[in-house]
Amino acid sequence: MDFLQTLSIKPMNYGTSTGRKWIETTDQGVLDVFSPVDGKKIASVYRASQADYEAMVHTAQEAFKTWRMVPAPKRGEIVRQIGLKLREYKQPLGTLVTYEMGKSIQEGLGEVQEMIDICDFAVGQSRQLCGSTMHSERPRHRMYDQYHPLGIVGIVTAFNFPVAVWAWNAALAAICGDVMIWKPSSKTPLTAIAVQNILQDVLKENNLPEGIFNLIVGSGAAVGERMLNDVNVPLVSLTGSTQVGKHAAEVIGKRLGRTILELGGNNAILITPDADLKLTIPAVVFGSVGTAGQRCTTTRRLIIHESIYDRVKETLVKAYAGVRIGNPLDEKSHMGPLVDKQAVDVFLLAIEKIKKSGGKILCGGDVLQGTGFESGCYVTPVIAEAENHWEIVQEETFAPILYLIKYKGGVENAIELHNAVPQGLSSSIFSNNMRETELFLSHAGSDCGIANVNIGTSGAEIGGAFGGEKETGGGRESGSDAWKAYMRRQTNTLNWSTELPLAQGIKFDI
């Protein structure tokens, strides 16, 4: 395939890079990568060893000594050049994202565009790493705070956004003066290797040292756990399940390290009697079947007022019948496959739990077979009637399953249902009633990190901070002031007088 050659993806690939070169370890086993699109093997990757990890950390520490002293706008210039390189490789990289992960080609290209956008954002941010000045209570003193680079940032990414989430972290960490170690999902390592190949040109052209942008593909035992326990990595940004995030938080917390956790979502849309259904239905369909339900911001629950419940239900079932499922490299396809057969098994198990709980499957739930579906990873998206308190509804099932939940009375009742899940990532209300929408956005409204009005739960912009509350982990990435998480804060006081007045008026004579 031409896009693999363009990205320098070979049949056998090394899994460890310190930026400008690959570490040629071959004795730790091989990771074979298969496409959920057609079930064919794409390529293989040599796994890294723990010795590779230790050597990489040493290289990164040395690089940090140089990189942190480069002025932030100059670091921004490097990120700008990375954004330009990504523009050159947008088509092949987006195609690889689609082929390796299974999302539609529009979404694959859109993911690379997010990488480009966050690079652009970070370039501007490199001139805006601002502290504050405060008035000192002591005469002829100046007091202010400032931010310094933190060190090595570990970035652990998930399969569903195999490159964009790395860029959210890496672009900001880079302009903050940090160096990075990227551990990608073992389900999607080839996109990470492709990105590392793209970065090499920029690093070489600017004569930058090894160790600023590092990549390591290895087992959890050899690499993942070592990173979590490593006191040389002051910050780990991890995207994954709540279960994985809880383990990471416990391990890193024991060494008083920092985390940015982007974990599970159980996102809901509230549909009130004042909703414009012409806006609502397309948002629901895209939010629930986009990326085959494998976004952390996927719409999983619809909380619908009883007065319009039947109308919404009938309209959605009809809309789902028009969802085109097929090869995601075909632009006519709306939905591609799940990432692998294990994900299909989780999907089918969830359907059985819905039925045992008393739920009704309104449509979907089949595993597609035949020509074009040879991988066994294509399914038909599900709409199910359910109750919010059911165990299966309280969980995040990473698959295209949408629960319809009825509410009575005022929007306060819908908000109560909405908040009654452990997760708190993204949320939305469709209503033209100002009082309803303002309540949803108020202190008594949505308890999520993202709350939208008259748009869906997915498709967050890079300009805003991304993340959620409760079991979603509390982390924030991307825009706004998320850059502060990648730096250490320092308060400074300067005495420019000829005396030494002490704080709080304390007298200490010698």
Short mmCIF file of C-alpha atoms in Angstrom, two decimals:
data_model
loop_
_atom_site.label_atom_id
_atom_site.label_comp_id
_atom_site.label_asym_id
_atom_site.label_seq_id
_atom_site.Cartn_x
_atom_site.Cartn_y
_atom_site.Cartn_z
CA MET A 1 0.00 0.00 0.00
CA ASP A 2 1.44 3.35 -1.06
CA PHE A 3 0.56 5.19 2.16
CA LEU A 4 2.65 2.72 4.18
CA GLN A 5 5.69 3.33 1.99
CA THR A 6 5.19 7.10 2.18
CA LEU A 7 5.21 6.87 5.98
CA SER A 8 8.25 4.53 5.99
CA ILE A 9 6.25 1.68 7.55
CA LYS A 10 8.10 -1.55 6.75
CA PRO A 11 6.98 -5.17 7.17
CA MET A 12 9.18 -5.24 10.33
CA ASN A 13 9.59 -2.05 12.38
CA TYR A 14 11.64 -1.14 15.41
CA GLY A 15 9.55 -0.03 18.35
CA THR A 16 11.90 2.33 20.16
CA SER A 17 13.04 5.78 19.02
CA THR A 18 14.79 8.65 20.76
CA GLY A 19 13.80 11.10 18.08
CA ARG A 20 16.47 10.97 15.41
CA LYS A 21 17.29 7.28 15.51
CA TRP A 22 15.73 3.88 16.19
CA ILE A 23 17.01 1.46 18.81
CA GLU A 24 17.43 -1.90 17.10
CA THR A 25 16.26 -4.30 19.81
CA THR A 26 14.87 -7.54 18.33
CA ASP A 27 14.89 -10.07 21.19
CA GLN A 28 11.79 -9.01 23.16
CA GLY A 29 9.17 -10.52 20.91
CA VAL A 30 7.15 -9.20 18.00
CA LEU A 31 3.81 -7.41 17.92
CA ASP A 32 1.81 -8.26 14.80
CA VAL A 33 -0.70 -5.61 13.76
CA PHE A 34 -3.89 -6.53 11.88
CA SER A 35 -6.41 -4.18 10.32
CA PRO A 36 -10.03 -4.37 11.52
CA VAL A 37 -10.99 -3.10 8.06
CA ASP A 38 -10.19 -6.34 6.20
CA GLY A 39 -8.52 -8.58 8.80
CA LYS A 40 -5.19 -8.49 6.97
CA LYS A 41 -1.83 -8.15 8.64
CA ILE A 42 -0.43 -4.65 8.14
CA ALA A 43 3.07 -4.99 9.62
CA SER A 44 4.98 -6.08 12.72
CA VAL A 45 6.83 -4.22 15.46
CA TYR A 46 9.75 -5.33 17.60
CA ARG A 47 8.90 -4.81 21.27
CA ALA A 48 11.22 -2.76 23.46
CA SER A 49 13.03 -4.08 26.52
CA GLN A 50 13.24 -2.60 30.00
CA ALA A 51 16.89 -1.82 29.22
CA ASP A 52 15.66 0.21 26.23
CA TYR A 53 13.37 2.14 28.54
CA GLU A 54 16.15 2.89 31.03
CA ALA A 55 18.45 4.06 28.24
CA MET A 56 15.67 6.23 26.83
CA VAL A 57 15.06 7.90 30.20
CA HIS A 58 18.76 8.73 30.47
CA THR A 59 18.76 10.20 26.97
CA ALA A 60 15.62 12.21 27.75
CA GLN A 61 17.15 13.59 30.95
CA GLU A 62 20.18 14.81 29.05
CA ALA A 63 17.99 16.34 26.32
CA PHE A 64 15.91 18.14 28.93
CA LYS A 65 18.97 20.04 30.15
CA THR A 66 19.32 21.56 26.68
CA TRP A 67 15.66 21.86 25.67
CA ARG A 68 14.52 23.66 28.84
CA MET A 69 16.97 26.50 28.15
CA VAL A 70 15.71 27.10 24.60
CA PRO A 71 13.44 30.18 24.72
CA ALA A 72 9.78 29.19 24.62
CA PRO A 73 9.06 31.02 21.33
CA LYS A 74 11.98 29.13 19.76
CA ARG A 75 10.46 25.88 21.03
CA GLY A 76 7.23 27.08 19.45
CA GLU A 77 9.03 27.44 16.14
CA ILE A 78 9.93 23.74 16.25
CA VAL A 79 6.31 22.86 16.92
CA ARG A 80 5.30 25.10 14.01
CA GLN A 81 7.59 23.11 11.73
CA ILE A 82 6.08 19.87 13.03
CA GLY A 83 2.65 21.21 12.10
CA LEU A 84 3.89 21.97 8.59
CA LYS A 85 5.26 18.44 8.23
CA LEU A 86 1.94 17.01 9.37
CA ARG A 87 0.23 19.04 6.67
CA GLU A 88 2.46 17.37 4.09
CA TYR A 89 1.63 13.91 5.39
CA LYS A 90 -2.04 14.46 6.29
CA GLN A 91 -3.47 12.19 3.60
CA PRO A 92 -1.25 9.12 4.16
CA LEU A 93 -1.25 9.47 7.95
CA GLY A 94 -5.03 9.88 8.06
CA THR A 95 -5.37 6.83 5.83
CA LEU A 96 -3.16 4.79 8.18
CA VAL A 97 -5.22 5.92 11.18
CA THR A 98 -8.32 4.63 9.40
CA TYR A 99 -6.77 1.36 8.24
CA GLU A 100 -5.12 0.50 11.57
CA MET A 101 -7.93 1.65 13.89
CA GLY A 102 -11.07 1.40 11.77
CA LYS A 103 -12.61 4.89 11.97
CA SER A 104 -13.97 6.49 8.81
CA ILE A 105 -11.53 8.18 6.45
CA GLN A 106 -13.18 11.53 7.20
CA GLU A 107 -12.47 10.96 10.89
CA GLY A 108 -8.94 9.72 10.20
CA LEU A 109 -8.10 12.85 8.24
CA GLY A 110 -9.89 14.92 10.86
CA GLU A 111 -7.71 13.43 13.57
CA VAL A 112 -4.56 14.50 11.75
CA GLN A 113 -6.11 17.94 11.32
CA GLU A 114 -6.49 18.07 15.10
CA MET A 115 -2.75 17.44 15.35
CA ILE A 116 -2.13 20.34 12.98
CA ASP A 117 -4.54 22.59 14.87
CA ILE A 118 -2.97 21.92 18.27
CA CYS A 119 0.46 22.65 16.80
CA ASP A 120 -0.85 26.01 15.59
CA PHE A 121 -2.41 26.66 18.99
CA ALA A 122 0.80 25.75 20.80
CA VAL A 123 2.88 28.09 18.65
CA GLY A 124 0.82 31.01 19.90
CA GLN A 125 0.82 29.61 23.43
CA SER A 126 4.63 29.59 23.42
CA ARG A 127 4.48 33.39 23.79
CA GLN A 128 1.77 33.26 26.46
CA LEU A 129 3.26 31.20 29.32
CA CYS A 130 2.34 33.98 31.70
CA GLY A 131 2.67 34.26 35.44
CA SER A 132 1.16 36.92 37.73
CA THR A 133 2.52 39.78 39.79
CA MET A 134 1.27 40.42 43.33
CA HIS A 135 1.73 43.34 45.72
CA SER A 136 4.06 42.50 48.56
CA GLU A 137 3.17 43.56 52.10
CA ARG A 138 6.82 44.53 52.59
CA PRO A 139 8.08 47.89 51.24
CA ARG A 140 10.38 47.88 48.23
CA HIS A 141 9.73 44.25 47.47
CA ARG A 142 8.40 42.73 44.29
CA MET A 143 6.52 39.43 44.23
CA TYR A 144 5.44 37.35 41.28
CA ASP A 145 4.94 33.77 40.14
CA GLN A 146 6.37 32.06 37.10
CA TYR A 147 6.34 28.64 35.45
CA HIS A 148 9.31 26.38 34.73
CA PRO A 149 9.62 23.22 32.60
CA LEU A 150 8.75 20.10 34.53
CA GLY A 151 10.96 17.40 32.99
CA ILE A 152 10.03 14.12 31.35
CA VAL A 153 6.34 13.72 30.50
CA GLY A 154 5.05 10.19 29.95
CA ILE A 155 2.24 10.04 27.39
CA VAL A 156 0.13 6.87 27.29
CA THR A 157 -2.43 6.94 24.47
CA ALA A 158 -5.43 4.77 23.60
CA PHE A 159 -6.32 3.11 20.30
CA ASN A 160 -9.37 5.23 19.49
CA PHE A 161 -7.41 8.45 18.92
CA PRO A 162 -3.98 6.99 18.22
CA VAL A 163 -2.25 10.23 17.22
CA ALA A 164 -4.38 13.26 18.15
CA VAL A 165 -4.20 12.73 21.91
CA TRP A 166 -0.41 12.43 21.69
CA ALA A 167 -0.34 15.76 19.87
CA TRP A 168 -2.61 17.43 22.47
CA ASN A 169 0.00 16.54 25.06
CA ALA A 170 3.23 16.67 23.09
CA ALA A 171 2.71 20.06 21.43
CA LEU A 172 2.00 21.75 24.74
CA ALA A 173 4.66 19.85 26.68
CA ALA A 174 7.22 20.78 24.01
CA ILE A 175 6.57 24.52 24.14
CA CYS A 176 6.65 24.29 27.95
CA GLY A 177 10.21 22.95 27.72
CA ASP A 178 9.47 19.33 28.61
CA VAL A 179 10.66 16.19 26.87
CA MET A 180 8.35 13.25 26.20
CA ILE A 181 8.18 9.46 26.26
CA TRP A 182 5.23 8.16 24.25
CA LYS A 183 3.80 4.72 24.90
CA PRO A 184 1.07 4.09 22.30
CA SER A 185 -1.66 1.47 22.46
CA SER A 186 -0.48 -1.98 21.43
CA LYS A 187 -3.50 -2.06 19.11
CA THR A 188 -2.31 0.95 17.09
CA PRO A 189 1.49 1.21 17.22
CA LEU A 190 2.04 1.82 13.49
CA THR A 191 0.48 5.28 13.49
CA ALA A 192 2.83 6.22 16.33
CA ILE A 193 5.84 4.91 14.41
CA ALA A 194 4.70 6.91 11.37
CA VAL A 195 4.49 10.09 13.45
CA GLN A 196 7.97 9.46 14.81
CA ASN A 197 9.27 9.08 11.25
CA ILE A 198 7.69 12.43 10.35
CA LEU A 199 9.27 14.11 13.39
CA GLN A 200 12.76 12.92 12.48
CA ASP A 201 13.10 15.35 9.60
CA VAL A 202 12.28 18.36 11.78
CA LEU A 203 14.66 17.27 14.52
CA LYS A 204 17.52 16.69 12.07
CA GLU A 205 16.93 19.89 10.14
CA ASN A 206 17.18 21.88 13.40
CA ASN A 207 20.10 19.87 14.78
CA LEU A 208 18.18 19.08 17.95
CA PRO A 209 19.50 16.46 20.39
CA GLU A 210 18.19 12.95 20.81
CA GLY A 211 15.64 12.49 23.56
CA ILE A 212 13.11 15.31 23.13
CA PHE A 213 10.42 13.23 21.38
CA ASN A 214 10.73 9.57 22.38
CA LEU A 215 8.62 6.55 21.43
CA ILE A 216 8.55 3.13 23.02
CA VAL A 217 6.38 0.14 22.06
CA GLY A 218 6.56 -2.55 24.72
CA SER A 219 4.61 -4.68 27.13
CA GLY A 220 2.94 -3.27 30.20
CA ALA A 221 5.32 -5.21 32.44
CA ALA A 222 8.51 -4.07 30.71
CA VAL A 223 7.55 -0.49 29.90
CA GLY A 224 4.17 0.61 31.23
CA GLU A 225 4.62 -0.31 34.88
CA ARG A 226 8.18 0.97 34.85
CA MET A 227 6.97 4.37 33.67
CA LEU A 228 4.25 4.54 36.33
CA ASN A 229 6.81 3.80 39.06
CA ASP A 230 9.61 5.95 37.66
CA VAL A 231 10.46 8.95 39.85
CA ASN A 232 12.32 10.37 36.83
CA VAL A 233 8.95 10.92 35.12
CA PRO A 234 7.21 13.64 37.16
CA LEU A 235 4.06 13.68 35.02
CA VAL A 236 2.19 10.88 33.28
CA SER A 237 -0.70 11.75 30.97
CA LEU A 238 -2.81 8.64 30.46
CA THR A 239 -5.83 8.05 28.28
CA GLY A 240 -7.68 4.79 28.85
CA SER A 241 -10.32 2.99 30.85
CA THR A 242 -11.30 3.98 34.37
CA GLN A 243 -9.88 0.72 35.68
CA VAL A 244 -6.48 1.39 34.12
CA GLY A 245 -6.59 4.99 35.30
CA LYS A 246 -7.31 4.04 38.90
CA HIS A 247 -4.30 1.71 38.91
CA ALA A 248 -2.08 4.39 37.40
CA ALA A 249 -3.26 7.01 39.89
CA GLU A 250 -2.54 4.70 42.80
CA VAL A 251 0.96 3.80 41.63
CA ILE A 252 1.96 7.34 40.64
CA GLY A 253 0.34 8.80 43.74
CA LYS A 254 2.50 6.64 46.00
CA ARG A 255 5.57 8.40 44.64
CA LEU A 256 3.78 11.80 44.72
CA GLY A 257 3.96 12.10 40.97
CA ARG A 258 1.48 14.04 38.84
CA THR A 259 -1.16 12.68 36.50
CA ILE A 260 -3.40 13.90 33.72
CA LEU A 261 -6.09 11.23 33.49
CA GLU A 262 -8.57 11.05 30.60
CA LEU A 263 -10.70 8.02 31.40
CA GLY A 264 -14.20 6.67 30.79
CA GLY A 265 -17.23 8.61 29.69
CA ASN A 266 -20.95 7.82 29.93
CA ASN A 267 -22.19 10.81 28.04
CA ALA A 268 -25.82 11.86 27.83
CA ILE A 269 -27.93 14.23 25.80
CA LEU A 270 -31.01 15.72 27.45
CA ILE A 271 -33.89 16.30 25.02
CA THR A 272 -36.60 18.56 26.39
CA PRO A 273 -40.01 19.41 24.89
CA ASP A 274 -38.47 22.67 23.64
CA ALA A 275 -35.76 20.92 21.61
CA ASP A 276 -35.37 21.56 17.89
CA LEU A 277 -35.39 17.96 16.66
CA LYS A 278 -33.96 18.97 13.28
CA LEU A 279 -30.76 19.80 15.15
CA THR A 280 -31.07 17.07 17.73
CA ILE A 281 -31.38 13.91 15.62
CA PRO A 282 -28.23 14.40 13.45
CA ALA A 283 -26.23 15.24 16.58
CA VAL A 284 -27.44 12.08 18.30
CA VAL A 285 -26.72 9.83 15.32
CA PHE A 286 -23.21 11.19 14.78
CA GLY A 287 -22.49 11.17 18.49
CA SER A 288 -23.58 7.58 18.94
CA VAL A 289 -22.31 5.82 15.78
CA GLY A 290 -19.27 7.98 14.94
CA THR A 291 -16.03 6.02 15.38
CA ALA A 292 -18.33 2.99 15.86
CA GLY A 293 -19.12 4.20 19.37
CA GLN A 294 -15.44 4.13 20.37
CA ARG A 295 -14.98 7.75 21.39
CA CYS A 296 -14.69 8.70 25.04
CA THR A 297 -17.23 11.41 24.15
CA THR A 298 -19.61 9.03 22.36
CA THR A 299 -23.29 9.65 23.13
CA ARG A 300 -24.38 6.66 25.22
CA ARG A 301 -27.57 7.87 26.92
CA LEU A 302 -30.54 9.89 25.69
CA ILE A 303 -32.69 11.34 28.46
CA ILE A 304 -35.93 12.26 26.72
CA HIS A 305 -39.07 13.96 28.05
CA GLU A 306 -42.07 11.64 28.05
CA SER A 307 -44.10 14.02 25.87
CA ILE A 308 -41.74 13.59 22.90
CA TYR A 309 -40.26 10.19 23.75
CA ASP A 310 -42.14 8.14 21.14
CA ARG A 311 -41.50 10.68 18.41
CA VAL A 312 -37.76 10.76 19.11
CA LYS A 313 -37.61 6.97 19.32
CA GLU A 314 -39.34 6.44 15.98
CA THR A 315 -37.21 9.08 14.26
CA LEU A 316 -33.97 7.59 15.58
CA VAL A 317 -34.81 4.03 14.58
CA LYS A 318 -35.55 5.28 11.09
CA ALA A 319 -32.30 7.28 11.00
CA TYR A 320 -30.27 4.26 12.15
CA ALA A 321 -31.70 2.25 9.27
CA GLY A 322 -29.94 4.68 6.94
CA VAL A 323 -26.50 4.35 8.55
CA ARG A 324 -24.14 2.93 5.94
CA ILE A 325 -21.75 0.41 7.48
CA GLY A 326 -18.74 -0.64 5.47
CA ASN A 327 -15.10 -0.15 4.60
CA PRO A 328 -14.11 3.10 6.35
CA LEU A 329 -11.73 3.95 3.51
CA ASP A 330 -14.85 4.45 1.39
CA GLU A 331 -16.09 8.00 1.97
CA LYS A 332 -19.68 6.80 1.52
CA SER A 333 -19.48 4.70 4.71
CA HIS A 334 -20.81 6.30 7.89
CA MET A 335 -19.47 3.66 10.27
CA GLY A 336 -16.56 1.27 10.09
CA PRO A 337 -15.60 -1.70 12.25
CA LEU A 338 -14.86 -2.07 15.92
CA VAL A 339 -11.15 -2.17 16.61
CA ASP A 340 -10.90 -5.97 17.04
CA LYS A 341 -12.87 -9.12 17.81
CA GLN A 342 -12.41 -8.63 21.54
CA ALA A 343 -14.35 -5.38 21.21
CA VAL A 344 -17.07 -7.30 19.34
CA ASP A 345 -17.30 -9.75 22.24
CA VAL A 346 -17.73 -6.86 24.69
CA PHE A 347 -20.49 -5.45 22.46
CA LEU A 348 -22.36 -8.75 22.35
CA LEU A 349 -22.02 -9.31 26.10
CA ALA A 350 -23.48 -5.85 26.77
CA ILE A 351 -26.51 -6.68 24.61
CA GLU A 352 -27.14 -9.83 26.65
CA LYS A 353 -26.92 -7.81 29.87
CA ILE A 354 -29.42 -5.30 28.51
CA LYS A 355 -31.88 -8.06 27.76
CA LYS A 356 -31.40 -9.71 31.16
CA SER A 357 -32.02 -6.37 32.85
CA GLY A 358 -35.35 -6.06 31.06
CA GLY A 359 -34.31 -3.76 28.27
CA LYS A 360 -35.71 -3.80 24.77
CA ILE A 361 -33.46 -3.80 21.71
CA LEU A 362 -35.14 -1.54 19.16
CA CYS A 363 -32.61 -2.12 16.38
CA GLY A 364 -29.10 -3.43 15.71
CA GLY A 365 -26.95 -5.91 17.55
CA ASP A 366 -25.78 -8.08 14.66
CA VAL A 367 -22.25 -9.03 13.64
CA LEU A 368 -22.04 -8.57 9.89
CA GLN A 369 -20.65 -11.30 7.67
CA GLY A 370 -19.95 -11.84 4.01
CA THR A 371 -18.11 -9.86 1.37
CA GLY A 372 -16.52 -6.75 2.81
CA PHE A 373 -16.95 -7.89 6.40
CA GLU A 374 -14.32 -10.64 6.50
CA SER A 375 -12.56 -9.22 9.56
CA GLY A 376 -15.53 -10.09 11.78
CA CYS A 377 -15.37 -6.64 13.41
CA TYR A 378 -18.38 -4.98 11.76
CA VAL A 379 -21.59 -4.69 13.80
CA THR A 380 -24.91 -2.92 13.49
CA PRO A 381 -25.38 -0.11 16.04
CA VAL A 382 -27.89 -0.66 18.82
CA ILE A 383 -30.71 1.46 20.20
CA ALA A 384 -32.12 0.06 23.44
CA GLU A 385 -34.78 1.18 25.89
CA ALA A 386 -33.31 1.10 29.38
CA GLU A 387 -33.38 2.43 32.93
CA ASN A 388 -30.62 4.73 34.11
CA HIS A 389 -29.92 2.77 37.31
CA TRP A 390 -29.22 -0.56 35.58
CA GLU A 391 -25.67 -1.82 36.08
CA ILE A 392 -25.02 -2.09 32.35
CA VAL A 393 -26.17 1.50 31.82
CA GLN A 394 -23.94 2.72 34.65
CA GLU A 395 -20.93 1.20 32.88
CA GLU A 396 -19.14 2.53 29.81
CA THR A 397 -19.41 0.01 26.98
CA PHE A 398 -16.96 1.07 24.27
CA ALA A 399 -19.27 0.20 21.39
CA PRO A 400 -22.21 1.70 19.45
CA ILE A 401 -24.98 1.17 22.00
CA LEU A 402 -27.42 4.01 22.70
CA TYR A 403 -29.79 3.88 25.68
CA LEU A 404 -33.14 5.68 25.58
CA ILE A 405 -34.27 6.82 29.02
CA LYS A 406 -37.57 8.57 29.70
CA TYR A 407 -38.00 11.42 32.19
CA LYS A 408 -41.09 13.15 33.56
CA GLY A 409 -41.67 16.64 34.90
CA GLY A 410 -39.15 19.46 34.72
CA VAL A 411 -35.61 19.49 33.42
CA GLU A 412 -34.38 19.18 37.02
CA ASN A 413 -35.43 15.53 36.89
CA ALA A 414 -33.49 15.01 33.67
CA ILE A 415 -30.37 16.59 35.20
CA GLU A 416 -30.69 14.31 38.22
CA LEU A 417 -30.74 11.27 35.95
CA HIS A 418 -27.88 12.68 33.91
CA ASN A 419 -25.60 13.11 36.91
CA ALA A 420 -26.45 9.74 38.44
CA VAL A 421 -23.55 7.84 36.82
CA PRO A 422 -19.94 7.49 38.01
CA GLN A 423 -18.43 9.17 34.94
CA GLY A 424 -18.39 12.88 34.13
CA LEU A 425 -16.85 13.68 30.76
CA SER A 426 -19.19 15.24 28.18
CA SER A 427 -22.83 16.28 28.25
CA SER A 428 -25.38 18.13 26.18
CA ILE A 429 -28.88 19.56 26.30
CA PHE A 430 -31.10 20.29 23.33
CA SER A 431 -33.60 23.00 24.20
CA ASN A 432 -34.60 26.47 23.05
CA ASN A 433 -35.76 27.31 26.59
CA MET A 434 -33.20 29.69 28.10
CA ARG A 435 -34.10 28.78 31.67
CA GLU A 436 -33.54 25.09 30.96
CA THR A 437 -30.20 25.63 29.24
CA GLU A 438 -28.91 28.03 31.87
CA LEU A 439 -29.87 25.62 34.64
CA PHE A 440 -28.01 22.86 32.81
CA LEU A 441 -24.87 25.05 32.76
CA SER A 442 -25.25 26.25 36.35
CA HIS A 443 -23.81 24.95 39.63
CA ALA A 444 -26.89 22.76 39.89
CA GLY A 445 -26.58 21.47 36.33
CA SER A 446 -24.30 19.05 34.51
CA ASP A 447 -21.46 17.66 36.62
CA CYS A 448 -19.30 16.97 33.55
CA GLY A 449 -16.09 18.63 32.45
CA ILE A 450 -17.77 19.46 29.12
CA ALA A 451 -21.34 20.77 28.90
CA ASN A 452 -22.88 21.79 25.56
CA VAL A 453 -26.11 23.41 24.44
CA ASN A 454 -27.70 22.46 21.12
CA ILE A 455 -24.65 20.54 19.91
CA GLY A 456 -23.74 16.93 20.63
CA THR A 457 -21.36 15.37 23.14
CA SER A 458 -18.52 14.62 20.70
CA GLY A 459 -16.33 16.84 18.57
CA ALA A 460 -14.61 18.99 21.21
CA GLU A 461 -12.50 21.87 19.87
CA ILE A 462 -8.80 22.03 20.70
CA GLY A 463 -9.13 25.63 21.95
CA GLY A 464 -10.97 24.53 25.09
CA ALA A 465 -9.60 22.42 27.91
CA PHE A 466 -10.62 18.79 27.39
CA GLY A 467 -11.38 16.45 30.28
CA GLY A 468 -13.90 15.37 32.86
CA GLU A 469 -14.76 14.81 36.49
CA LYS A 470 -15.48 11.85 38.81
CA GLU A 471 -14.31 8.55 37.30
CA THR A 472 -13.25 10.37 34.14
CA GLY A 473 -10.17 11.34 36.13
CA GLY A 474 -10.21 15.12 36.46
CA GLY A 475 -7.46 15.76 33.92
CA ARG A 476 -7.39 18.54 31.35
CA GLU A 477 -5.59 18.55 28.00
CA SER A 478 -5.40 20.72 24.90
CA GLY A 479 -6.60 24.33 25.08
CA SER A 480 -7.37 27.08 27.59
CA ASP A 481 -4.78 27.01 30.42
CA ALA A 482 -4.14 23.25 30.25
CA TRP A 483 -0.47 24.10 29.60
CA LYS A 484 0.00 24.75 33.31
CA ALA A 485 -0.19 21.01 34.05
CA TYR A 486 3.08 20.53 32.15
CA MET A 487 5.03 23.04 34.23
CA ARG A 488 6.07 23.62 37.81
CA ARG A 489 4.95 26.83 39.50
CA GLN A 490 7.32 29.04 41.45
CA THR A 491 6.62 32.11 43.60
CA ASN A 492 9.42 34.69 43.65
CA THR A 493 10.05 37.63 46.00
CA LEU A 494 12.75 40.24 45.34
CA ASN A 495 13.97 42.71 47.95
CA TRP A 496 15.31 45.84 46.33
CA SER A 497 15.58 47.85 49.54
CA THR A 498 18.53 48.28 51.92
CA GLU A 499 16.66 46.67 54.81
CA LEU A 500 15.32 43.21 55.62
CA PRO A 501 11.68 43.58 56.72
CA LEU A 502 10.14 40.22 57.57
CA ALA A 503 6.70 39.05 56.59
CA GLN A 504 3.75 39.65 58.94
CA GLY A 505 5.77 42.36 60.69
CA ILE A 506 7.87 39.86 62.65
CA LYS A 507 10.88 41.32 64.53
CA PHE A 508 13.96 39.12 64.70
CA ASP A 509 16.95 41.07 65.99
CA ILE A 510 20.44 39.59 66.11
#
